mmCIF file of C-alpha atoms in Angstrom:
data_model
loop_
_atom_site.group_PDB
_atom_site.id
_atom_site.type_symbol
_atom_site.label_atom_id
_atom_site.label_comp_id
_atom_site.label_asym_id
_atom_site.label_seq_id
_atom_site.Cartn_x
_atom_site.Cartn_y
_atom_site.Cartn_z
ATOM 1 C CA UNK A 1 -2.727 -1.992 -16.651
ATOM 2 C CA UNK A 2 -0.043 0.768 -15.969
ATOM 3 C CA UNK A 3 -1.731 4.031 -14.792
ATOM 4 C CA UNK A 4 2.410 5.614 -14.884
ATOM 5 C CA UNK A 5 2.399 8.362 -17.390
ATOM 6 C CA UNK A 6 4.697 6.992 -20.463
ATOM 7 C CA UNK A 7 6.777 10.290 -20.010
ATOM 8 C CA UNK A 8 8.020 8.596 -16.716
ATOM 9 C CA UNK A 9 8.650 5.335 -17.526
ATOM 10 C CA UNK A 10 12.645 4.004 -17.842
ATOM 11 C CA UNK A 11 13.736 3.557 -21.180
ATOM 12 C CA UNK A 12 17.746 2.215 -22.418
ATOM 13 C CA UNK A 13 18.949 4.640 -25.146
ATOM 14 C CA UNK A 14 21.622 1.955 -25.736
ATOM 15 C CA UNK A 15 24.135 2.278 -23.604
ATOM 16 C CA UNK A 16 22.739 4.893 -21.597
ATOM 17 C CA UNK A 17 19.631 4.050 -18.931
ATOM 18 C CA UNK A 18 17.501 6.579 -17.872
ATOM 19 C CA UNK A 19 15.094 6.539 -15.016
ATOM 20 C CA UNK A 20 11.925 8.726 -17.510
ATOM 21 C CA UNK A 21 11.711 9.612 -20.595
ATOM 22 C CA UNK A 22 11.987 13.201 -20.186
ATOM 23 C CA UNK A 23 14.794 15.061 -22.044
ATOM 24 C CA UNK A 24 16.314 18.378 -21.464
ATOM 25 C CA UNK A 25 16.395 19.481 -24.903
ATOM 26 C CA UNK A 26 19.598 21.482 -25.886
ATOM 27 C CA UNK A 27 19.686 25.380 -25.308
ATOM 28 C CA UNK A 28 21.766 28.178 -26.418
ATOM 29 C CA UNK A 29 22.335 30.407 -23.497
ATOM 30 C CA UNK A 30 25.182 32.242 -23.932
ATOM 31 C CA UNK A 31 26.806 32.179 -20.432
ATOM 32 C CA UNK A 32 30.399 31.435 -20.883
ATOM 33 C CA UNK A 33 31.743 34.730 -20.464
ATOM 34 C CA UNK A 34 35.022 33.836 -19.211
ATOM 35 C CA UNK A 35 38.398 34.416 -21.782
ATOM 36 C CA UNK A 36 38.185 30.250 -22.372
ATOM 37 C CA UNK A 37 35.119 30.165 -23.599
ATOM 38 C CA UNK A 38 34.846 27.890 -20.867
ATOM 39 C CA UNK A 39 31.544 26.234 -18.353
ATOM 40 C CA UNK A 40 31.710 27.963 -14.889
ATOM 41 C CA UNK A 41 29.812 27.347 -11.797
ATOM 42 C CA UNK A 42 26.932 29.370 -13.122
ATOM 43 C CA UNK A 43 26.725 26.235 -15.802
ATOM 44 C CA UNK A 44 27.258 23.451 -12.697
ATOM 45 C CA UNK A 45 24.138 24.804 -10.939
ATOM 46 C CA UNK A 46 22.186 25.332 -13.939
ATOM 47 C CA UNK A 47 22.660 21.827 -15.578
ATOM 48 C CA UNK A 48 22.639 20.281 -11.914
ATOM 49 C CA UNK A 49 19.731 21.875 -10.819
ATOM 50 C CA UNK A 50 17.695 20.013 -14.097
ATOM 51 C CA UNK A 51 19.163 16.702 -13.380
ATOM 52 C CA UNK A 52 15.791 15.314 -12.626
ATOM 53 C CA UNK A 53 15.179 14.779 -16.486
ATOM 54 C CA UNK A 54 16.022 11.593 -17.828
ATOM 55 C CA UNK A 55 18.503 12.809 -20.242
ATOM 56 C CA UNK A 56 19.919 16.379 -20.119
ATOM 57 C CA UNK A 57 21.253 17.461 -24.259
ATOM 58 C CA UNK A 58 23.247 20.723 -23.356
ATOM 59 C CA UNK A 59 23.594 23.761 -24.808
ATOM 60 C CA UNK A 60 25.194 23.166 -28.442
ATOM 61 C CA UNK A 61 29.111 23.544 -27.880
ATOM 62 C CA UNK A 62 31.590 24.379 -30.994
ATOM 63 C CA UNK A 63 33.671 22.044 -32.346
ATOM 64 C CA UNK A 64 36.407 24.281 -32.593
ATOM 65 C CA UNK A 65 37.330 28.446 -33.277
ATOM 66 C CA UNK A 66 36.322 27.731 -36.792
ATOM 67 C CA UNK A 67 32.374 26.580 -35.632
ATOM 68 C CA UNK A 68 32.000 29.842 -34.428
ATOM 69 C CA UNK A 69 28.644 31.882 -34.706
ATOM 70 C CA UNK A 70 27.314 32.941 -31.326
ATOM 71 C CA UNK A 71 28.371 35.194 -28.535
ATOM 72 C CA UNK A 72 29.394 33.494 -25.432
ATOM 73 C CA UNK A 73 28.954 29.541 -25.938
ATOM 74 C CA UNK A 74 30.513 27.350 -24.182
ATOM 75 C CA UNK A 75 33.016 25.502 -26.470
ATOM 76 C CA UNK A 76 34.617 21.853 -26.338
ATOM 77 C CA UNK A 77 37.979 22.261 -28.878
ATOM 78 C CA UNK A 78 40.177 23.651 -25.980
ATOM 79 C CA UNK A 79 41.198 22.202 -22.278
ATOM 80 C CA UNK A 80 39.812 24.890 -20.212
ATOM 81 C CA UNK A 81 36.822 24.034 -22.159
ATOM 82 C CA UNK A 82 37.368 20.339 -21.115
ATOM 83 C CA UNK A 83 37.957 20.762 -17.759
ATOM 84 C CA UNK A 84 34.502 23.042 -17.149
ATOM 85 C CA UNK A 85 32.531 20.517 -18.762
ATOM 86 C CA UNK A 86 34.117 17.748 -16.399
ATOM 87 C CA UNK A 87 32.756 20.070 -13.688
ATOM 88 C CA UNK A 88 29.347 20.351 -14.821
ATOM 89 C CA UNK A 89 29.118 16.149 -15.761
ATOM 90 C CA UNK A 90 30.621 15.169 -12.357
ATOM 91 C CA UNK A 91 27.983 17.465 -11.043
ATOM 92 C CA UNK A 92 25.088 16.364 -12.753
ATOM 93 C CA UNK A 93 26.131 12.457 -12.443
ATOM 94 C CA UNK A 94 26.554 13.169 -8.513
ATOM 95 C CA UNK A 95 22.687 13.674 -8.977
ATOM 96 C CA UNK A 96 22.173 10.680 -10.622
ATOM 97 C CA UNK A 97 21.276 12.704 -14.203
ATOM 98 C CA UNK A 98 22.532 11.474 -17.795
ATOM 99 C CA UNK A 99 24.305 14.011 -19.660
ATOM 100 C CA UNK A 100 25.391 14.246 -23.254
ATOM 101 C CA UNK A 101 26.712 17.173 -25.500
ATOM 102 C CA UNK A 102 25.773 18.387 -28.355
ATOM 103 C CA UNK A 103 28.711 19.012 -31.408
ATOM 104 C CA UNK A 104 28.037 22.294 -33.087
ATOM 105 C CA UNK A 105 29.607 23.555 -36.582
ATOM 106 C CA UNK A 106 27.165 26.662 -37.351
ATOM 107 C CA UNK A 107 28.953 26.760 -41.259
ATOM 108 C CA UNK A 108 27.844 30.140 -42.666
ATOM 109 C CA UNK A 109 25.285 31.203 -40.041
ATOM 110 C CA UNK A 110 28.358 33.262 -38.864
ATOM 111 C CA UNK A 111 29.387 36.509 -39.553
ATOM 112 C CA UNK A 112 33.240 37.096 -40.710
ATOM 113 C CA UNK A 113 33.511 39.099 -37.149
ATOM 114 C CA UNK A 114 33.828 35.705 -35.386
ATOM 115 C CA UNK A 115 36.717 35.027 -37.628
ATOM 116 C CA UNK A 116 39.189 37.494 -37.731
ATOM 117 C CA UNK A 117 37.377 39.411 -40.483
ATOM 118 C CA UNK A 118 37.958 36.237 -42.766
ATOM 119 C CA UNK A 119 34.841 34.651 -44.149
ATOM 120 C CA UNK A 120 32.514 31.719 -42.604
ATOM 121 C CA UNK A 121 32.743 28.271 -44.078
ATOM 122 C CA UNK A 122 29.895 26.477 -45.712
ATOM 123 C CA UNK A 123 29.440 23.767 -48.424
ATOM 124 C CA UNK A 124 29.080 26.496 -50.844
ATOM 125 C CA UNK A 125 29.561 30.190 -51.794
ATOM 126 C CA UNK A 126 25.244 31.286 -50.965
ATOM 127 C CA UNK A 127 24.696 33.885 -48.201
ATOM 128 C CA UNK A 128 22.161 32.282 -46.089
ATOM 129 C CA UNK A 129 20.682 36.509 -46.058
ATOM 130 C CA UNK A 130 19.560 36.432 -42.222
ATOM 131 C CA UNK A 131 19.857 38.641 -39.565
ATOM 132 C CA UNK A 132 22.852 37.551 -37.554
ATOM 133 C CA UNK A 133 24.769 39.360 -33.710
ATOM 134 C CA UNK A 134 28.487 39.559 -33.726
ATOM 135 C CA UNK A 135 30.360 39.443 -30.914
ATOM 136 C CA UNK A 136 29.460 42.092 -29.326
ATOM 137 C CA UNK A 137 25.381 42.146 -29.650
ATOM 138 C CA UNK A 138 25.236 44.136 -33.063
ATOM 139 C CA UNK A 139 22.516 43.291 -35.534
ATOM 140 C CA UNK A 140 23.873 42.735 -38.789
ATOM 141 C CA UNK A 141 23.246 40.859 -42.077
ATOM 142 C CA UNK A 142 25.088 37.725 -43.035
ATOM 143 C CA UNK A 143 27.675 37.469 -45.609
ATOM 144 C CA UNK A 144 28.538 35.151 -49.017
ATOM 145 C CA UNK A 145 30.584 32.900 -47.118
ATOM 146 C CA UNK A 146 33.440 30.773 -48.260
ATOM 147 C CA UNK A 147 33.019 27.602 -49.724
ATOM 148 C CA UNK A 148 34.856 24.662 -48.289
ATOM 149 C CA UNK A 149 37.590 22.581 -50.338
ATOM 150 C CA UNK A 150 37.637 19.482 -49.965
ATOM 151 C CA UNK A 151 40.461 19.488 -47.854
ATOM 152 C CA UNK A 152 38.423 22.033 -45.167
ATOM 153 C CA UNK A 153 35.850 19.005 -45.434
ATOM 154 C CA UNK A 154 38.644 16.751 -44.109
ATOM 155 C CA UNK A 155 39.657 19.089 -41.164
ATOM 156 C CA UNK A 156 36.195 19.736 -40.139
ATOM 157 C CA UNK A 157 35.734 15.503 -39.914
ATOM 158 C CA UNK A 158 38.896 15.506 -37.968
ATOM 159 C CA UNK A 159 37.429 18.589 -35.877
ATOM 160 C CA UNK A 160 34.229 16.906 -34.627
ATOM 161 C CA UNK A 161 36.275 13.738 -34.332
ATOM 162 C CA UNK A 162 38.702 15.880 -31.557
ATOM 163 C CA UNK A 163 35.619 17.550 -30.114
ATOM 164 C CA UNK A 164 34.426 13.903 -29.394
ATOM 165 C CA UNK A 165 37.754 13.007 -27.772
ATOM 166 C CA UNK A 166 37.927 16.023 -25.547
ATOM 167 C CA UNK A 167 33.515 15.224 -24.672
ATOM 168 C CA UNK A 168 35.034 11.161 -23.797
ATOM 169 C CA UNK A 169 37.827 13.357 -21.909
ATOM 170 C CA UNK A 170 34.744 15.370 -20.036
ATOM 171 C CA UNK A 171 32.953 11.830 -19.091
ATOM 172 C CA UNK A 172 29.764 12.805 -20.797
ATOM 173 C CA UNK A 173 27.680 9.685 -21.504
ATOM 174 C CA UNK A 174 27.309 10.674 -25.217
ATOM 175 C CA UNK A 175 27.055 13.118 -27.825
ATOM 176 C CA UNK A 176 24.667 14.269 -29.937
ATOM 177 C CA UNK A 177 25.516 15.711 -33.437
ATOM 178 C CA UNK A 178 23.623 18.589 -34.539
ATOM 179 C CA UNK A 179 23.025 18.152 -37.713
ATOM 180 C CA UNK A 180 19.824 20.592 -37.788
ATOM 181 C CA UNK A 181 18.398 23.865 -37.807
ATOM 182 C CA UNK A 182 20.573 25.656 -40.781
ATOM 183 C CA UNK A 183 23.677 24.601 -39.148
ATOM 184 C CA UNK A 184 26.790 23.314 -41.143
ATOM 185 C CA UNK A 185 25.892 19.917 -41.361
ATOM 186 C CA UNK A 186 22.499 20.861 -41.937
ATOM 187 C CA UNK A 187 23.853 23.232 -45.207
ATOM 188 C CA UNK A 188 25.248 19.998 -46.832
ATOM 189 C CA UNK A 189 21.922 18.331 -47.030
ATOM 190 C CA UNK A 190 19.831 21.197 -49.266
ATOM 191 C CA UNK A 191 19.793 21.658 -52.627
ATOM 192 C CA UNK A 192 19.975 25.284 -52.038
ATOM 193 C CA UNK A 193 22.947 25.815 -49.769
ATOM 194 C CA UNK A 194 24.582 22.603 -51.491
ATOM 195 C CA UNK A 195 25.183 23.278 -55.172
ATOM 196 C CA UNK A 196 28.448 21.321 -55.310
ATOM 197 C CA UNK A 197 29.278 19.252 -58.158
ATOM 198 C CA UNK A 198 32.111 17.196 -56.502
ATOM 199 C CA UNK A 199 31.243 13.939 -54.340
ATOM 200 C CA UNK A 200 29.337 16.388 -51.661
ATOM 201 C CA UNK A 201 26.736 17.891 -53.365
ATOM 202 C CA UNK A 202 23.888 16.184 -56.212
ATOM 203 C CA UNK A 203 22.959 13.139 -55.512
ATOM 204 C CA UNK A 204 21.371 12.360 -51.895
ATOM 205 C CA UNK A 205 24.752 10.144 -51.354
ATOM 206 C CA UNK A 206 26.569 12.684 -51.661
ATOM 207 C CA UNK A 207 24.667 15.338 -49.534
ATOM 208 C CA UNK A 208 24.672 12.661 -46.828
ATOM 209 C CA UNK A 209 28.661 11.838 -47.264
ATOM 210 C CA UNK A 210 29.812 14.510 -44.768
ATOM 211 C CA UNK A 211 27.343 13.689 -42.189
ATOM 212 C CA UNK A 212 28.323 9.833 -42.366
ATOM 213 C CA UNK A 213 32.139 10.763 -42.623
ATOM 214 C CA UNK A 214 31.186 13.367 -38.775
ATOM 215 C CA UNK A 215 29.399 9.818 -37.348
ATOM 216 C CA UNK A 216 32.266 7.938 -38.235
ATOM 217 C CA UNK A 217 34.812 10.558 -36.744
ATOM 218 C CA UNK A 218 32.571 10.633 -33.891
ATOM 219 C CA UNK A 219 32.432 6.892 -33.365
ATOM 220 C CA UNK A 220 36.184 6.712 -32.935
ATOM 221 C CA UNK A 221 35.206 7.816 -29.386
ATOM 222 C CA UNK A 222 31.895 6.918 -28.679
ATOM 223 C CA UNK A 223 30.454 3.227 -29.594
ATOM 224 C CA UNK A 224 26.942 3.967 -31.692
ATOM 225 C CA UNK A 225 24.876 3.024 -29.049
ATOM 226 C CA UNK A 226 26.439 6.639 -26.991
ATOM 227 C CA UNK A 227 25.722 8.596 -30.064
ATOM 228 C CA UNK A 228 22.464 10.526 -30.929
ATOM 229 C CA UNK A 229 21.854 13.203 -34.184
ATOM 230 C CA UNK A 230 19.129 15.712 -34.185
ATOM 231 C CA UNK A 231 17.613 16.246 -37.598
ATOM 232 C CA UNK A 232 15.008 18.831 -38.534
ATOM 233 C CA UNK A 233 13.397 17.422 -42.075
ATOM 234 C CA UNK A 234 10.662 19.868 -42.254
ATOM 235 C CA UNK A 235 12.748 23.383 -41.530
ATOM 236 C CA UNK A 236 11.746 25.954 -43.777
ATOM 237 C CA UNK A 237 12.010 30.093 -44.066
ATOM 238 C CA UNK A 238 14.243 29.988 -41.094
ATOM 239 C CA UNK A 239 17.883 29.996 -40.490
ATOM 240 C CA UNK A 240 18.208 30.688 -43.946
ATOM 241 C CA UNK A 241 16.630 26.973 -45.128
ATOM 242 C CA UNK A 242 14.042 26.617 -47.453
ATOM 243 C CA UNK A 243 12.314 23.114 -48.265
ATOM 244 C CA UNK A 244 12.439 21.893 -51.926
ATOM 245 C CA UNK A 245 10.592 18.928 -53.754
ATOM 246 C CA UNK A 246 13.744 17.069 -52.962
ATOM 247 C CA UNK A 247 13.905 17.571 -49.414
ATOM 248 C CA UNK A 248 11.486 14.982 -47.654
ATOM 249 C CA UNK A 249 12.710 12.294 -49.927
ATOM 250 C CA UNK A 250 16.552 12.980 -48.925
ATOM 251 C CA UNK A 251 15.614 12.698 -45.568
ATOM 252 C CA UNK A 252 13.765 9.563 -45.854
ATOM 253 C CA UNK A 253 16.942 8.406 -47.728
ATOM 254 C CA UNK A 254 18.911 9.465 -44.794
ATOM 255 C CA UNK A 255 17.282 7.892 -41.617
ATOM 256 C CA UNK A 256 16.643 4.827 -43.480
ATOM 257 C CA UNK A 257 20.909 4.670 -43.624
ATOM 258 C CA UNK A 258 20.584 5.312 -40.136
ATOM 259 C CA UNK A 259 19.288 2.093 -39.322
ATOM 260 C CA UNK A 260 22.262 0.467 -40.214
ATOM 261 C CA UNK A 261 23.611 1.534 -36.680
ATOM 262 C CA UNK A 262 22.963 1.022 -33.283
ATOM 263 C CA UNK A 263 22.528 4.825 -32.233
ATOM 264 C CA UNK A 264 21.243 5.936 -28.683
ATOM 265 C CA UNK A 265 18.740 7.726 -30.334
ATOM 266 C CA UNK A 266 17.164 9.770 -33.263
ATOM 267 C CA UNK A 267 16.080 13.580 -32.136
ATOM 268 C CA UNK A 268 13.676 14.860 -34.503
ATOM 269 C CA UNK A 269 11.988 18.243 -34.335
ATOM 270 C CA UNK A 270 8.399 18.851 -35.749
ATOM 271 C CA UNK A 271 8.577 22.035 -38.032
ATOM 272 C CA UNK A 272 9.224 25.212 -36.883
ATOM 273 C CA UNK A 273 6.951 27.149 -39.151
ATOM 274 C CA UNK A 274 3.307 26.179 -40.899
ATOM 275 C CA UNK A 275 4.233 23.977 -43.444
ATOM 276 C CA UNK A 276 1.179 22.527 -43.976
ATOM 277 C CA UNK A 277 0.335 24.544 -46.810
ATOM 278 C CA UNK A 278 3.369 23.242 -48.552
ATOM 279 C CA UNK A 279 2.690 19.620 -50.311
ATOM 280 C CA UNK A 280 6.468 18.774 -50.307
ATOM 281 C CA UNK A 281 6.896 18.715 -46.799
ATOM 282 C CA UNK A 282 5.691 16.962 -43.872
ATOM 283 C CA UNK A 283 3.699 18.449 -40.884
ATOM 284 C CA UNK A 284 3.969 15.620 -38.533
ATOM 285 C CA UNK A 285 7.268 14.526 -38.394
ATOM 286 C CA UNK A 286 6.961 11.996 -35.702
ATOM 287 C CA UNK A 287 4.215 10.306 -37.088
ATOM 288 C CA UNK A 288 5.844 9.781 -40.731
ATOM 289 C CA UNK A 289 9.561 8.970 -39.367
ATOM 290 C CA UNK A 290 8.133 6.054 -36.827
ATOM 291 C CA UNK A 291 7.731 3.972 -39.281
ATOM 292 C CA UNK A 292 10.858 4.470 -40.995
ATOM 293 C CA UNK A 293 12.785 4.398 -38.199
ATOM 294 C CA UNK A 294 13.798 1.391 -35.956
ATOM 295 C CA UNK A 295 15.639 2.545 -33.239
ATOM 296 C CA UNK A 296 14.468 5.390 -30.075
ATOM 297 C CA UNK A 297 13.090 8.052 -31.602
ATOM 298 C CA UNK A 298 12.719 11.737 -29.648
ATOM 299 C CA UNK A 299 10.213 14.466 -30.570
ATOM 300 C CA UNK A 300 10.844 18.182 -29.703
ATOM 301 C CA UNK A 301 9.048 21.051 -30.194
ATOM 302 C CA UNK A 302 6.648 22.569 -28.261
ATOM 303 C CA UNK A 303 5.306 19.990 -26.550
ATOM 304 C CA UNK A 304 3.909 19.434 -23.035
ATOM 305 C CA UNK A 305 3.041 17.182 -20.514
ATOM 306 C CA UNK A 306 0.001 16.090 -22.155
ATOM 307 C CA UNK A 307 1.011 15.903 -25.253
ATOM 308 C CA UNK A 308 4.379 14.490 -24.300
ATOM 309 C CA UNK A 309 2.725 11.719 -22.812
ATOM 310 C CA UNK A 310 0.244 11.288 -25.910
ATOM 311 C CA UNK A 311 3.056 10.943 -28.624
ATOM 312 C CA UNK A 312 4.380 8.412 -26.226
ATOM 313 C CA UNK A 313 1.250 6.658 -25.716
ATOM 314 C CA UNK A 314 0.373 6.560 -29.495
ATOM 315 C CA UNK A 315 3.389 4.954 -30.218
ATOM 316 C CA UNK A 316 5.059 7.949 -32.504
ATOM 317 C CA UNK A 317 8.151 8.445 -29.885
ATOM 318 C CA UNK A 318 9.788 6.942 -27.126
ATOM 319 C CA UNK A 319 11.280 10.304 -25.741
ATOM 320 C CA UNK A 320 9.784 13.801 -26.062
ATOM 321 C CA UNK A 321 12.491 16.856 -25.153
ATOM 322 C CA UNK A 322 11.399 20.055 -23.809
ATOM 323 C CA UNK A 323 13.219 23.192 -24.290
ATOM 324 C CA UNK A 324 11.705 26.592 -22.759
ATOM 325 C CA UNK A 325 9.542 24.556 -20.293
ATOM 326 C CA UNK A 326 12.764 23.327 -18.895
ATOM 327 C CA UNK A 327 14.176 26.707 -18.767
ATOM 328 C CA UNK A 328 11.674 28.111 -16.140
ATOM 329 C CA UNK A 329 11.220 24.553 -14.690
ATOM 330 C CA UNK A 330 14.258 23.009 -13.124
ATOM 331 C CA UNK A 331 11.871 20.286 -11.578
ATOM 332 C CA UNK A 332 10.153 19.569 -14.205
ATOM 333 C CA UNK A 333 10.037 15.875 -14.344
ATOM 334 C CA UNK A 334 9.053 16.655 -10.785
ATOM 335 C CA UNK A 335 5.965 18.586 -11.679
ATOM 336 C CA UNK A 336 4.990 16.345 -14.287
ATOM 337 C CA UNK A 337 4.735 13.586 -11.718
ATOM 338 C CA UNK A 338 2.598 15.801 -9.985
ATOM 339 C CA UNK A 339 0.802 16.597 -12.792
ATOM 340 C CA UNK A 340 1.326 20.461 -10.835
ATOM 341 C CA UNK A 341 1.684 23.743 -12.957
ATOM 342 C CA UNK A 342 4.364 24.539 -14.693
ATOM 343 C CA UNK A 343 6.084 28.429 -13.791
ATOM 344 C CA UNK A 344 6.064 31.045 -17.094
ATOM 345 C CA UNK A 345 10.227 31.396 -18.315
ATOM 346 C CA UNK A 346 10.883 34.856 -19.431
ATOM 347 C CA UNK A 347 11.961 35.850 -23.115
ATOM 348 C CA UNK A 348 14.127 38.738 -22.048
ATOM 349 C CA UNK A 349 17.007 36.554 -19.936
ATOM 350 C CA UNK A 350 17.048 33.464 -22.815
ATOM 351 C CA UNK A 351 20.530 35.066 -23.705
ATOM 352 C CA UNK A 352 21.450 37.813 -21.486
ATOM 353 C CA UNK A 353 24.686 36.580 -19.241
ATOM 354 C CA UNK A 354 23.931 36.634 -15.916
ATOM 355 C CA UNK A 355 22.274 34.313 -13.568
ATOM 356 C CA UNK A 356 19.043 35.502 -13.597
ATOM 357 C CA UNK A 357 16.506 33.768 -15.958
ATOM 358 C CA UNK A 358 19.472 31.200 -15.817
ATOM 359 C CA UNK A 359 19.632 29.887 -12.128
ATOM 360 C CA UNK A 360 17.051 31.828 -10.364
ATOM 361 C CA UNK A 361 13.962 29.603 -10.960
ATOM 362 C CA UNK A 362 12.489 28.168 -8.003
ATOM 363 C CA UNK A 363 11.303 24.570 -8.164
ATOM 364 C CA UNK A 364 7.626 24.313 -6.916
ATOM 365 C CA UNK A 365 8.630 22.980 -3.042
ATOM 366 C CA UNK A 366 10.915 26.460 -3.184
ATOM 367 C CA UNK A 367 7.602 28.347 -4.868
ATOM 368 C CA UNK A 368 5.345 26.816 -1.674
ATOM 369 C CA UNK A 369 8.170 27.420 0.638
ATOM 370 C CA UNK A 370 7.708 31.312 -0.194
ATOM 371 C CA UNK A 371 3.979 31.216 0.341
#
C-alpha cells in the first residue's frame, strides 16, 4: 500500500502532466505597474520561485481594456502583455513547472473610472452595490452599469477568443476561464444580475449560452483537454451575488454539459460565506459535484495539507489549489513533503506593488540557512 500523500502523487490533466497534485491557485496581486500593463521580472521570480507546484493558475489577466476592474493587473489583449508573459512561462517551464492563465472579464464589478468615464458592461442594467477602488486606490461605490447588446456579446466571444491566441502566443500550457466569483461570466448565470429576455437570460440554456459560446472561442486555440473553468456554485452576499432557489439546479445543469468535453480540469471553490443555513445551496461543493462530474475535478478554498490530502484520499477531488498558503510559501509542495510548517503571509502586502510580501518569502532551507 502507498504511504505517498495523494497531494503528491502525478496526475494527467489531459494534455498537461504534472509531477503532484498541488495547484497554485490564481491570485490578484496587482504588480504590473509598468505603462503596458505588462509582467516584469518582479512576476518571473515570483511565478518561478512557486514552480514546485504541480500546476501554477496565475493571477487572473483581462481579456482586453474593456475587462477592466482592478488596479495594476497584468493583462493579455496587447503584445507587451504577450511578450512578459512569454518571460514568466519560459521561466517557470525552465523549472520544470506547468503554467496556465486565467481569462478575466470582471463585467460590472468595475467602476466607469476604468473606462474613460463610460459605464461597465454586464448582462444587464443592476448595480452589483459593492464597494469597489479605482485606479488610483479610492474607495468608492459601484455604478448601474450598461447592459450588453447582443452585438457587445459577440465582441466579448471574439475578445476571450484573441486573449487565447495571444496565451497560445505566450506558450502557456492552458487556460483557465474564470467564470466565477461575480465576474462577467459569472453575471450571466444568476437570475439576479441576468434578467434578459433575449436568448441570454431565462431559461438555464440560455444563462449558460455565453459561457459555451467563451469555451468555444477559447477552443479555437487550445484543444479541450488544455482548457480548465473555475466555477463557484455556492457564492453568495459577496461580489455582489446572491444565491436563489434556482441557482444549485443551474449549476448542476451546467457541469453536467460539461461532460460532453474533454477539459483539463473542473476548478470548483467551496463557498465563501456560511451557507449552511440556506436550504438552496450547497455547503460541500466537492462532495455533491463528484458525482456529477466525470472528468479532474480541483477544490479550493481554504484548505491545507491535511485536508488537501483528505479530499484526495476520500475520493471528492483529484487536485486541491491553495491560494494564501502559496503566497507566503514558495516551497510549498516542498514543505508538504516534509510535512514541515508552513510560514504566516501577511494581509497588508496582498496588493501593495512592490516586492515585498511578493518575492521576499524565504523557502524553509533559506529560513534554516538564517538560523
Amino acid at each position: 500500500m502507498s504511504t505517498t500523500q495523494p497531494l503528491l502523487k502525478p496526475i494527467s490533466l489531459g494534455a498537461i502532466e504534472l509531477k503532484n497534485r498541488i495547484v497554485m491557485a490564481p491570485l490578484t496581486r496587482s504588480r504590473a505597474t509598468n505603462e503596458n500593463q505588462s509582467p516584469d521580472q518582479k512576476h518571473i521570480d515570483y511565478y518561478t520561485q512557486r514552480a514546485g507546484a504541480g500546476l501554477i493558475i496565475t493571477e487572473a489577466s483581462e481579456i482586453s481594456k474593456q475587462a477592466r476592474g482592478y488596479a495594476h493587473v497584468a493583462g493579455i489583449f496587447n503584445e507587451a502583455q504577450v511578450e512578459g508573459w512569454k518571460n514568466v512561462v519560459d521561466s517557470v517551464h525552465k523549472e520544470g513547472g506547468k503554467i496556465v492563465l486565467q481569462l478575466w472579464h470582471v463585467g460590472r464589478i468595475s467602476l466607469p473610472d476604468f473606462h474613460d468615464g463610460q459605464l461597465p458592461w454586464a448582462p444587464s442594467a443592476v448595480n452589483p452595490e459593492v464597494e469597489h477602488r479605482n485606479p488610483n486606490g479610492e474607495k468608492k461605490m459601484t455604478v448601474t452599469p450598461h447592459a450588453m447588446t447582443v452585438e457587445e456579446i459577440e465582441q466579448t466571444v471574439k475578445d476571450y477568443g484573441n486573449a487565447a491566441a495571444n496565451a497560445k502566443k505566450a506558450g502557456f500550457d492552458g487556460v483557465e476561464i474564470h467564470s466565477s466569483n461575480g465576474y462577467l461570466i459569472h453575471q450571466f448565470f444568476n437570475n439576479k444580475s441576468n434578467l434578459r429576455t433575449d436568448e441570454y437570460g431565462g431559461s438555464n440554456e440560455n444563462k449558460a449560452r455565453f459561457f459555451f459560446e467563451v469555451l468555444d472561442a477559447v477552443k479555437e486555440s487550445f484543444p479541450d483537454n488544455r482548457i480548465g473553468c473555475r466555477l463557484n456554485p455556492s457564492l453568495n452576499g459577496v461580489f455582489g451575488i446572491d444565491g436563489t432557489p434556482d441557482t444549485i439546479p443551474f449549476f448542476d445543469y451546467l457541469i453536467n454539459r460539461l461532460n460532453e468535453y474533454d477539459l483539463a480540469y473542473l476548478h470548483l471553490s467551496e463557498p465563501f460565506t456560511d451557507v449552511s443555513k440556506i436550504d438552496f445551496l450547497v455547503s460541500e461543493i466537492a462532495k455533491h459535484y463528484r458525482p456529477i462530474y466525470n472528468g479532474n475535478l480541483m477544490i479550493n478554498n481554504q484548505f491545507d495539507r491535511e485536508s488537501g490530502n483528505k479530499v484526495i484520499e476520500d475520493g471528492h477531488a483529484d487536485l486541491v489549489a491553495f491560494g494564501k498558503l502559496f503566497i507566503s510559501n514558495p516551497d510549498l509542495a516542498h514543505r508538504f513533503e516534509l510535512k514541515a510548517k508552513t510560514a504566516d503571509w501577511n494581509m497588508e502586502t496582498f496588493y501593495t506593488q512592490g516586492r515585498e510580501g511578493y518575492t521576499d518569502y524565504p523557502t524553509l532551507e533559506e529560513e534554516k540557512a538564517k538560523n
